[in-house]
PDB file of C-alpha atoms in Angstrom:
ATOM      1  CA  VAL A 125      27.692-234.955 245.835  1.00  0.00           C
ATOM      2  CA  SER A 126      29.438-233.930 249.030  1.00  0.00           C
ATOM      3  CA  ALA A 127      32.431-231.659 248.737  1.00  0.00           C
ATOM      4  CA  PRO A 128      35.285-233.607 250.434  1.00  0.00           C
ATOM      5  CA  GLY A 129      36.153-232.520 253.992  1.00  0.00           C
ATOM      6  CA  MET A 130      33.729-229.579 253.925  1.00  0.00           C
ATOM      7  CA  ASN A 131      30.529-231.281 255.605  1.00  0.00           C
ATOM      8  CA  ASP A 132      29.881-232.848 258.852  1.00  0.00           C
ATOM      9  CA  LEU A 133      28.356-236.326 257.600  1.00  0.00           C
ATOM     10  CA  ALA A 134      27.530-237.656 260.989  1.00  0.00           C
ATOM     11  CA  ARG A 135      25.575-234.524 261.704  1.00  0.00           C
ATOM     12  CA  ILE A 136      23.858-234.791 258.421  1.00  0.00           C
ATOM     13  CA  GLY A 137      23.082-238.531 259.003  1.00  0.00           C
ATOM     14  CA  THR A 138      21.409-237.503 262.484  1.00  0.00           C
ATOM     15  CA  SER A 139      19.365-234.895 260.491  1.00  0.00           C
ATOM     16  CA  LEU A 140      18.256-237.561 258.098  1.00  0.00           C
ATOM     17  CA  GLU A 141      17.130-239.916 260.965  1.00  0.00           C
ATOM     18  CA  ARG A 142      15.128-237.052 262.604  1.00  0.00           C
ATOM     19  CA  ALA A 143      13.473-236.207 259.205  1.00  0.00           C
ATOM     20  CA  PHE A 144      12.463-239.936 258.913  1.00  0.00           C
ATOM     21  CA  ALA A 145      11.056-239.641 262.517  1.00  0.00           C
ATOM     22  CA  GLY A 146       8.807-236.770 261.194  1.00  0.00           C
ATOM     23  CA  GLU A 147      11.042-233.769 262.431  1.00  0.00           C
ATOM     24  CA  PRO A 148      11.685-231.310 259.394  1.00  0.00           C
ATOM     25  CA  GLN A 149      15.357-230.519 258.972  1.00  0.00           C
ATOM     26  CA  ARG A 150      17.171-227.659 257.457  1.00  0.00           C
ATOM     27  CA  PHE A 151      21.003-227.183 257.145  1.00  0.00           C
ATOM     28  CA  GLU A 152      23.652-225.895 254.900  1.00  0.00           C
ATOM     29  CA  PHE A 153      25.608-228.326 252.717  1.00  0.00           C
ATOM     30  CA  TRP A 154      28.619-227.955 250.587  1.00  0.00           C
ATOM     31  CA  GLY A 155      27.798-229.704 247.296  1.00  0.00           C
ATOM     32  CA  LEU A 156      30.102-230.441 244.471  1.00  0.00           C
ATOM     33  CA  ARG A 157      29.582-229.291 240.802  1.00  0.00           C
ATOM     34  CA  ALA A 158      30.333-231.362 237.799  1.00  0.00           C
ATOM     35  CA  ASP A 159      33.737-229.600 237.369  1.00  0.00           C
ATOM     36  CA  GLY A 160      34.666-230.357 241.027  1.00  0.00           C
ATOM     37  CA  THR A 161      34.090-226.900 242.383  1.00  0.00           C
ATOM     38  CA  PRO A 162      32.343-226.876 245.776  1.00  0.00           C
ATOM     39  CA  PHE A 163      29.338-224.674 246.319  1.00  0.00           C
ATOM     40  CA  PRO A 164      26.953-223.972 249.262  1.00  0.00           C
ATOM     41  CA  LYS A 165      23.291-225.219 249.268  1.00  0.00           C
ATOM     42  CA  ASP A 166      20.318-224.680 251.531  1.00  0.00           C
ATOM     43  CA  VAL A 167      18.860-228.269 252.157  1.00  0.00           C
ATOM     44  CA  ARG A 168      15.605-228.942 253.585  1.00  0.00           C
ATOM     45  CA  LEU A 169      14.383-232.467 254.649  1.00  0.00           C
ATOM     46  CA  VAL A 170      10.611-233.389 255.324  1.00  0.00           C
ATOM     47  CA  ARG A 171       9.090-236.767 255.575  1.00  0.00           C
ATOM     48  CA  GLY A 172       6.353-237.618 253.122  1.00  0.00           C
ATOM     49  CA  THR A 173       5.025-240.497 250.984  1.00  0.00           C
ATOM     50  CA  TRP A 174       5.863-241.509 247.570  1.00  0.00           C
ATOM     51  CA  PHE A 175       3.743-244.019 245.779  1.00  0.00           C
ATOM     52  CA  ASP A 176       2.572-245.209 249.192  1.00  0.00           C
ATOM     53  CA  ARG A 177       6.104-245.450 250.565  1.00  0.00           C
ATOM     54  CA  GLU A 178       7.437-243.513 253.496  1.00  0.00           C
ATOM     55  CA  VAL A 179      10.232-241.308 252.184  1.00  0.00           C
ATOM     56  CA  VAL A 180      12.279-238.192 253.116  1.00  0.00           C
ATOM     57  CA  ILE A 181      11.841-235.466 250.420  1.00  0.00           C
ATOM     58  CA  ALA A 182      14.858-233.282 250.048  1.00  0.00           C
ATOM     59  CA  THR A 183      15.082-229.802 248.484  1.00  0.00           C
ATOM     60  CA  ALA A 184      18.264-227.992 247.795  1.00  0.00           C
ATOM     61  CA  GLU A 185      18.772-224.345 246.772  1.00  0.00           C
ATOM     62  CA  ASP A 186      22.157-222.977 245.506  1.00  0.00           C
ATOM     63  CA  ILE A 187      22.978-220.220 247.878  1.00  0.00           C
ATOM     64  CA  THR A 188      26.231-219.085 246.357  1.00  0.00           C
ATOM     65  CA  ALA A 189      24.998-215.563 245.643  1.00  0.00           C
ATOM     66  CA  ARG A 190      23.357-215.237 249.119  1.00  0.00           C
ATOM     67  CA  LYS A 191      26.640-216.269 250.952  1.00  0.00           C
ATOM     68  CA  ALA A 192      28.668-213.888 248.750  1.00  0.00           C
ATOM     69  CA  ALA A 193      26.209-211.071 249.739  1.00  0.00           C
ATOM     70  CA  GLU A 194      26.523-212.055 253.384  1.00  0.00           C
ATOM     71  CA  GLU A 195      30.192-212.068 253.218  1.00  0.00           C
ATOM     72  CA  GLU A 196      30.212-208.705 251.569  1.00  0.00           C
ATOM     73  CA  LEU A 197      27.881-207.357 254.204  1.00  0.00           C
ATOM     74  CA  ARG A 198      30.065-208.744 257.110  1.00  0.00           C
ATOM     75  CA  ASN A 199      33.236-207.159 255.377  1.00  0.00           C
ATOM     76  CA  SER A 200      31.275-203.925 255.103  1.00  0.00           C
ATOM     77  CA  GLU A 201      30.149-203.938 258.773  1.00  0.00           C
ATOM     78  CA  GLU A 202      33.637-204.664 259.871  1.00  0.00           C
ATOM     79  CA  LYS A 203      34.944-201.713 258.010  1.00  0.00           C
ATOM     80  CA  PHE A 204      32.398-199.526 259.412  1.00  0.00           C
ATOM     81  CA  HIS A 205      32.984-200.685 263.025  1.00  0.00           C
ATOM     82  CA  LYS A 206      36.804-200.049 262.519  1.00  0.00           C
ATOM     83  CA  VAL A 207      36.203-196.607 261.222  1.00  0.00           C
ATOM     84  CA  PHE A 208      33.546-195.961 263.837  1.00  0.00           C
ATOM     85  CA  ARG A 209      35.866-197.019 266.692  1.00  0.00           C
ATOM     86  CA  SER A 210      39.112-195.457 265.525  1.00  0.00           C
ATOM     87  CA  SER A 211      37.940-192.269 264.150  1.00  0.00           C
ATOM     88  CA  PRO A 212      39.317-189.066 265.882  1.00  0.00           C
ATOM     89  CA  ILE A 213      35.891-187.464 265.236  1.00  0.00           C
ATOM     90  CA  SER A 214      33.203-187.803 267.785  1.00  0.00           C
ATOM     91  CA  ILE A 215      30.668-190.316 266.409  1.00  0.00           C
ATOM     92  CA  ALA A 216      27.454-191.608 268.164  1.00  0.00           C
ATOM     93  CA  ILE A 217      24.399-193.467 266.927  1.00  0.00           C
ATOM     94  CA  THR A 218      21.007-192.248 268.463  1.00  0.00           C
ATOM     95  CA  ARG A 219      17.532-193.399 267.990  1.00  0.00           C
ATOM     96  CA  LEU A 220      15.879-190.589 266.011  1.00  0.00           C
ATOM     97  CA  ALA A 221      12.416-190.879 267.813  1.00  0.00           C
ATOM     98  CA  ASP A 222      13.715-190.021 271.379  1.00  0.00           C
ATOM     99  CA  GLY A 223      17.465-189.322 271.084  1.00  0.00           C
ATOM    100  CA  CYS A 224      18.435-192.557 273.018  1.00  0.00           C
ATOM    101  CA  ILE A 225      22.231-193.130 272.470  1.00  0.00           C
ATOM    102  CA  LEU A 226      22.750-196.724 271.064  1.00  0.00           C
ATOM    103  CA  ASP A 227      26.530-196.480 270.572  1.00  0.00           C
ATOM    104  CA  MET A 228      29.428-194.097 270.597  1.00  0.00           C
ATOM    105  CA  ASN A 229      33.104-194.137 270.111  1.00  0.00           C
ATOM    106  CA  SER A 230      35.908-193.085 272.332  1.00  0.00           C
ATOM    107  CA  ALA A 231      36.304-189.658 270.581  1.00  0.00           C
ATOM    108  CA  PHE A 232      32.756-189.035 271.871  1.00  0.00           C
ATOM    109  CA  SER A 233      33.964-189.612 275.513  1.00  0.00           C
ATOM    110  CA  ASP A 234      37.110-187.421 274.862  1.00  0.00           C
ATOM    111  CA  LEU A 235      34.879-184.547 273.672  1.00  0.00           C
ATOM    112  CA  PHE A 236      31.960-184.706 275.964  1.00  0.00           C
ATOM    113  CA  GLY A 237      33.621-186.354 279.006  1.00  0.00           C
ATOM    114  CA  TRP A 238      30.840-189.092 279.493  1.00  0.00           C
ATOM    115  CA  THR A 239      31.826-192.700 279.600  1.00  0.00           C
ATOM    116  CA  ARG A 240      30.006-195.553 277.697  1.00  0.00           C
ATOM    117  CA  GLU A 241      28.463-196.686 281.040  1.00  0.00           C
ATOM    118  CA  GLU A 242      27.087-193.179 281.597  1.00  0.00           C
ATOM    119  CA  THR A 243      25.878-192.709 277.966  1.00  0.00           C
ATOM    120  CA  ILE A 244      24.438-195.925 276.357  1.00  0.00           C
ATOM    121  CA  GLY A 245      20.759-196.274 276.870  1.00  0.00           C
ATOM    122  CA  ARG A 246      20.195-192.680 277.894  1.00  0.00           C
ATOM    123  CA  THR A 247      19.024-189.845 275.672  1.00  0.00           C
ATOM    124  CA  SER A 248      21.190-186.969 274.775  1.00  0.00           C
ATOM    125  CA  VAL A 249      18.754-184.681 276.640  1.00  0.00           C
ATOM    126  CA  GLU A 250      19.037-186.808 279.849  1.00  0.00           C
ATOM    127  CA  ILE A 251      22.821-186.602 280.019  1.00  0.00           C
ATOM    128  CA  GLY A 252      22.540-182.851 279.600  1.00  0.00           C
ATOM    129  CA  CYS A 253      24.210-182.614 276.090  1.00  0.00           C
ATOM    130  CA  TRP A 254      21.656-180.226 274.577  1.00  0.00           C
ATOM    131  CA  ILE A 255      21.694-176.921 276.450  1.00  0.00           C
ATOM    132  CA  ARG A 256      18.454-175.894 274.532  1.00  0.00           C
ATOM    133  CA  PRO A 257      16.224-178.967 273.956  1.00  0.00           C
ATOM    134  CA  GLU A 258      14.175-176.862 271.344  1.00  0.00           C
ATOM    135  CA  GLU A 259      17.373-176.970 269.142  1.00  0.00           C
ATOM    136  CA  ARG A 260      17.407-180.768 269.161  1.00  0.00           C
ATOM    137  CA  LEU A 261      13.648-180.686 268.003  1.00  0.00           C
ATOM    138  CA  ALA A 262      14.630-178.576 265.140  1.00  0.00           C
ATOM    139  CA  TRP A 263      17.563-180.721 264.201  1.00  0.00           C
ATOM    140  CA  THR A 264      15.319-183.836 264.453  1.00  0.00           C
ATOM    141  CA  ALA A 265      12.622-182.181 262.345  1.00  0.00           C
ATOM    142  CA  GLU A 266      15.179-181.435 259.644  1.00  0.00           C
ATOM    143  CA  MET A 267      16.663-185.028 259.875  1.00  0.00           C
ATOM    144  CA  GLN A 268      13.124-186.482 259.405  1.00  0.00           C
ATOM    145  CA  LEU A 269      12.381-184.111 256.477  1.00  0.00           C
ATOM    146  CA  ARG A 270      15.623-184.325 254.556  1.00  0.00           C
ATOM    147  CA  GLY A 271      17.328-187.650 255.908  1.00  0.00           C
ATOM    148  CA  ARG A 272      20.616-185.739 256.755  1.00  0.00           C
ATOM    149  CA  VAL A 273      21.750-182.509 258.220  1.00  0.00           C
ATOM    150  CA  ALA A 274      25.209-181.092 257.312  1.00  0.00           C
ATOM    151  CA  ASN A 275      27.119-178.573 259.365  1.00  0.00           C
ATOM    152  CA  TYR A 276      24.478-177.735 261.908  1.00  0.00           C
ATOM    153  CA  GLU A 277      26.183-175.310 264.533  1.00  0.00           C
ATOM    154  CA  VAL A 278      24.845-175.627 267.921  1.00  0.00           C
ATOM    155  CA  ALA A 279      25.954-174.906 271.530  1.00  0.00           C
ATOM    156  CA  GLN A 280      26.209-178.108 273.656  1.00  0.00           C
ATOM    157  CA  ARG A 281      27.484-178.905 277.140  1.00  0.00           C
ATOM    158  CA  ASN A 282      30.123-181.378 278.271  1.00  0.00           C
ATOM    159  CA  LYS A 283      30.077-183.412 281.542  1.00  0.00           C
ATOM    160  CA  GLN A 284      31.943-180.654 283.314  1.00  0.00           C
ATOM    161  CA  GLY A 285      29.186-178.211 282.518  1.00  0.00           C
ATOM    162  CA  GLU A 286      31.374-176.316 279.988  1.00  0.00           C
ATOM    163  CA  GLU A 287      29.719-174.955 276.924  1.00  0.00           C
ATOM    164  CA  LEU A 288      31.103-176.226 273.532  1.00  0.00           C
ATOM    165  CA  LEU A 289      30.288-174.853 270.027  1.00  0.00           C
ATOM    166  CA  VAL A 290      29.880-178.012 268.106  1.00  0.00           C
ATOM    167  CA  LEU A 291      29.357-178.583 264.359  1.00  0.00           C
ATOM    168  CA  LEU A 292      27.022-181.599 263.754  1.00  0.00           C
ATOM    169  CA  SER A 293      26.697-183.499 260.567  1.00  0.00           C
ATOM    170  CA  SER A 294      24.252-186.437 260.684  1.00  0.00           C
ATOM    171  CA  GLU A 295      22.536-188.964 258.466  1.00  0.00           C
ATOM    172  CA  VAL A 296      19.436-191.290 258.937  1.00  0.00           C
ATOM    173  CA  ILE A 297      20.278-194.910 258.887  1.00  0.00           C
ATOM    174  CA  GLN A 298      18.191-198.170 259.633  1.00  0.00           C
ATOM    175  CA  LEU A 299      19.301-200.101 262.523  1.00  0.00           C
ATOM    176  CA  ARG A 300      17.412-203.283 263.512  1.00  0.00           C
ATOM    177  CA  GLY A 301      14.346-201.776 261.893  1.00  0.00           C
ATOM    178  CA  GLU A 302      14.556-198.408 263.631  1.00  0.00           C
ATOM    179  CA  ALA A 303      15.345-195.038 262.188  1.00  0.00           C
ATOM    180  CA  CYS A 304      18.537-193.870 263.863  1.00  0.00           C
ATOM    181  CA  ALA A 305      20.842-191.020 263.366  1.00  0.00           C
ATOM    182  CA  LEU A 306      24.592-191.327 262.795  1.00  0.00           C
ATOM    183  CA  VAL A 307      25.906-188.235 264.244  1.00  0.00           C
ATOM    184  CA  LEU A 308      29.357-186.683 263.787  1.00  0.00           C
ATOM    185  CA  ALA A 309      30.355-183.883 266.077  1.00  0.00           C
ATOM    186  CA  ILE A 310      33.378-181.517 265.584  1.00  0.00           C
ATOM    187  CA  ASP A 311      34.386-179.150 268.322  1.00  0.00           C
ATOM    188  CA  GLN A 312      34.485-175.694 266.987  1.00  0.00           C
ATOM    189  CA  THR A 313      35.056-173.913 270.290  1.00  0.00           C
ATOM    190  CA  ALA A 314      38.806-173.250 270.024  1.00  0.00           C
ATOM    191  CA  ARG A 315      38.555-172.087 266.389  1.00  0.00           C
ATOM    192  CA  LYS A 316      35.567-169.754 267.212  1.00  0.00           C
ATOM    193  CA  LYS A 317      37.586-168.175 270.078  1.00  0.00           C
ATOM    194  CA  THR A 318      40.582-167.768 267.801  1.00  0.00           C
ATOM    195  CA  GLU A 319      38.501-166.184 265.101  1.00  0.00           C
ATOM    196  CA  ALA A 320      36.758-163.883 267.708  1.00  0.00           C
ATOM    197  CA  ALA A 321      40.311-162.870 268.992  1.00  0.00           C
ATOM    198  CA  LEU A 322      41.517-162.068 265.600  1.00  0.00           C
ATOM    199  CA  GLN A 323      38.412-159.950 264.774  1.00  0.00           C
ATOM    200  CA  GLU A 324      38.955-158.163 268.026  1.00  0.00           C
ATOM    201  CA  SER A 325      42.561-157.549 267.355  1.00  0.00           C
ATOM    202  CA  LYS A 326      41.791-156.306 263.896  1.00  0.00           C
ATOM    203  CA  ALA A 327      39.180-154.018 265.251  1.00  0.00           C
ATOM    204  CA  ARG A 328      41.734-152.553 267.782  1.00  0.00           C
ATOM    205  CA  LEU A 329      44.300-151.984 265.017  1.00  0.00           C
ATOM    206  CA  ASP A 330      41.606-150.237 262.766  1.00  0.00           C
ATOM    207  CA  GLU A 331      40.573-148.062 265.623  1.00  0.00           C
ATOM    208  CA  ALA A 332      44.338-147.270 266.615  1.00  0.00           C
ATOM    209  CA  GLN A 333      45.073-146.423 262.872  1.00  0.00           C
ATOM    210  CA  ARG A 334      41.867-144.182 262.743  1.00  0.00           C
ATOM    211  CA  ILE A 335      42.897-142.312 265.926  1.00  0.00           C
ATOM    212  CA  GLY A 336      46.446-141.945 264.719  1.00  0.00           C
ATOM    213  CA  HIS A 337      45.561-141.318 261.127  1.00  0.00           C
ATOM    214  CA  VAL A 338      48.128-143.938 260.098  1.00  0.00           C
ATOM    215  CA  GLY A 339      47.299-146.434 257.459  1.00  0.00           C
ATOM    216  CA  SER A 340      48.880-149.830 256.599  1.00  0.00           C
ATOM    217  CA  TRP A 341      49.048-152.156 253.533  1.00  0.00           C
ATOM    218  CA  GLU A 342      49.935-155.731 252.795  1.00  0.00           C
ATOM    219  CA  LEU A 343      51.645-156.909 249.668  1.00  0.00           C
ATOM    220  CA  ASP A 344      51.345-160.475 248.280  1.00  0.00           C
ATOM    221  CA  ILE A 345      54.488-160.524 246.376  1.00  0.00           C
ATOM    222  CA  PRO A 346      53.909-163.801 244.316  1.00  0.00           C
ATOM    223  CA  GLY A 347      50.503-162.615 243.364  1.00  0.00           C
ATOM    224  CA  ARG A 348      51.661-158.851 243.142  1.00  0.00           C
ATOM    225  CA  HIS A 349      48.468-157.852 244.774  1.00  0.00           C
ATOM    226  CA  MET A 350      48.299-155.152 247.521  1.00  0.00           C
ATOM    227  CA  THR A 351      45.640-154.874 250.244  1.00  0.00           C
ATOM    228  CA  TRP A 352      44.863-151.476 251.926  1.00  0.00           C
ATOM    229  CA  SER A 353      43.635-150.926 255.381  1.00  0.00           C
ATOM    230  CA  GLU A 354      40.464-148.755 255.984  1.00  0.00           C
ATOM    231  CA  GLU A 355      42.632-145.888 257.065  1.00  0.00           C
ATOM    232  CA  ILE A 356      44.691-145.929 253.935  1.00  0.00           C
ATOM    233  CA  HIS A 357      41.326-145.537 252.067  1.00  0.00           C
ATOM    234  CA  ARG A 358      40.389-142.595 254.197  1.00  0.00           C
ATOM    235  CA  ILE A 359      43.819-141.013 253.776  1.00  0.00           C
ATOM    236  CA  TYR A 360      43.465-141.210 249.946  1.00  0.00           C
ATOM    237  CA  GLU A 361      39.744-140.178 250.175  1.00  0.00           C
ATOM    238  CA  CYS A 362      38.501-143.236 248.281  1.00  0.00           C
ATOM    239  CA  ALA A 363      35.662-145.502 249.182  1.00  0.00           C
ATOM    240  CA  PRO A 364      36.530-148.785 250.966  1.00  0.00           C
ATOM    241  CA  GLY A 365      37.133-151.335 248.307  1.00  0.00           C
ATOM    242  CA  ALA A 366      37.612-148.867 245.528  1.00  0.00           C
ATOM    243  CA  PHE A 367      41.387-149.677 245.364  1.00  0.00           C
ATOM    244  CA  GLY A 368      41.815-152.585 242.913  1.00  0.00           C
ATOM    245  CA  GLY A 369      44.969-153.887 244.475  1.00  0.00           C
ATOM    246  CA  SER A 370      47.280-154.002 241.310  1.00  0.00           C
ATOM    247  CA  PHE A 371      50.408-152.036 240.714  1.00  0.00           C
ATOM    248  CA  LYS A 372      48.661-150.126 237.986  1.00  0.00           C
ATOM    249  CA  ASP A 373      45.925-149.148 240.550  1.00  0.00           C
ATOM    250  CA  LEU A 374      48.535-148.035 242.921  1.00  0.00           C
ATOM    251  CA  LEU A 375      50.231-145.764 240.352  1.00  0.00           C
ATOM    252  CA  ALA A 376      46.989-143.903 239.898  1.00  0.00           C
ATOM    253  CA  PHE A 377      47.386-142.452 243.386  1.00  0.00           C
ATOM    254  CA  VAL A 378      51.079-141.549 242.945  1.00  0.00           C
ATOM    255  CA  HIS A 379      52.113-137.982 242.226  1.00  0.00           C
ATOM    256  CA  PRO A 380      53.263-137.600 238.693  1.00  0.00           C
ATOM    257  CA  GLU A 381      56.775-136.572 239.783  1.00  0.00           C
ATOM    258  CA  ASP A 382      57.133-139.876 241.706  1.00  0.00           C
ATOM    259  CA  VAL A 383      55.598-142.308 239.174  1.00  0.00           C
ATOM    260  CA  ILE A 384      58.859-143.241 237.464  1.00  0.00           C
ATOM    261  CA  PRO A 385      60.834-143.946 240.769  1.00  0.00           C
ATOM    262  CA  CYS A 386      57.772-145.884 242.033  1.00  0.00           C
ATOM    263  CA  LYS A 387      57.689-147.975 238.859  1.00  0.00           C
ATOM    264  CA  ASP A 388      61.450-148.749 239.366  1.00  0.00           C
ATOM    265  CA  PHE A 389      60.747-149.820 242.953  1.00  0.00           C
ATOM    266  CA  LEU A 390      57.758-151.967 241.924  1.00  0.00           C
ATOM    267  CA  GLN A 391      59.808-153.840 239.192  1.00  0.00           C
ATOM    268  CA  ARG A 392      62.480-154.619 241.849  1.00  0.00           C
ATOM    269  CA  VAL A 393      59.864-156.143 244.148  1.00  0.00           C
TER     270      VAL A 393
END
């Protein structure tokens, strides 16, 4: 019944001797099916009596499905750890109850500046990551209520004391029986600064056009759609957004004597 070469028979013999001595034994054993296929069993040996004779009673359970599930779990955990470690996105696992950081990847160190030695075992509040602890309380409350939080924008601080605008996405996971948060953090600082700079530049352009009473337009050639600036709307005395953007809409603002030349021009665009 033993699958050839797959069991330590000497160790099993020792387990049998210990069972006869009164010490219950349990071990995995590779059995052999009738068709010659090996399969894993969970074997238990206990000393007992059988018709007044001292015997060892053996029970065996086929654990093929359990071993397959364990292997699948190991593979899943291995994949998770590879993604966790190699991800360019900052990831941390924190205990939901108090924010204690249980694990983090190198991207976390790259973003916030703290090393693993400075981070693991401490709370996010203790290392100074949260600028306003009340925001963490609000984030935690939503996590506990919904089990996940997506795109939570919050100001946080790195080791150098610089303020970062971070987008947090997190999900509750169970780790060794404790509720934890798997937290992904994406730095939005540069993007927000760029957006602010673009808004400021546009505001300056709009103001310059207003003062100079000079408008501008943009033409999307593939889409054949035109966008007017605010000053163009003022020049043509129409409400912002009233211009539809099509060539037909544009011709409605052209003097009748210039409609035909304008159509010819638009057809060549």
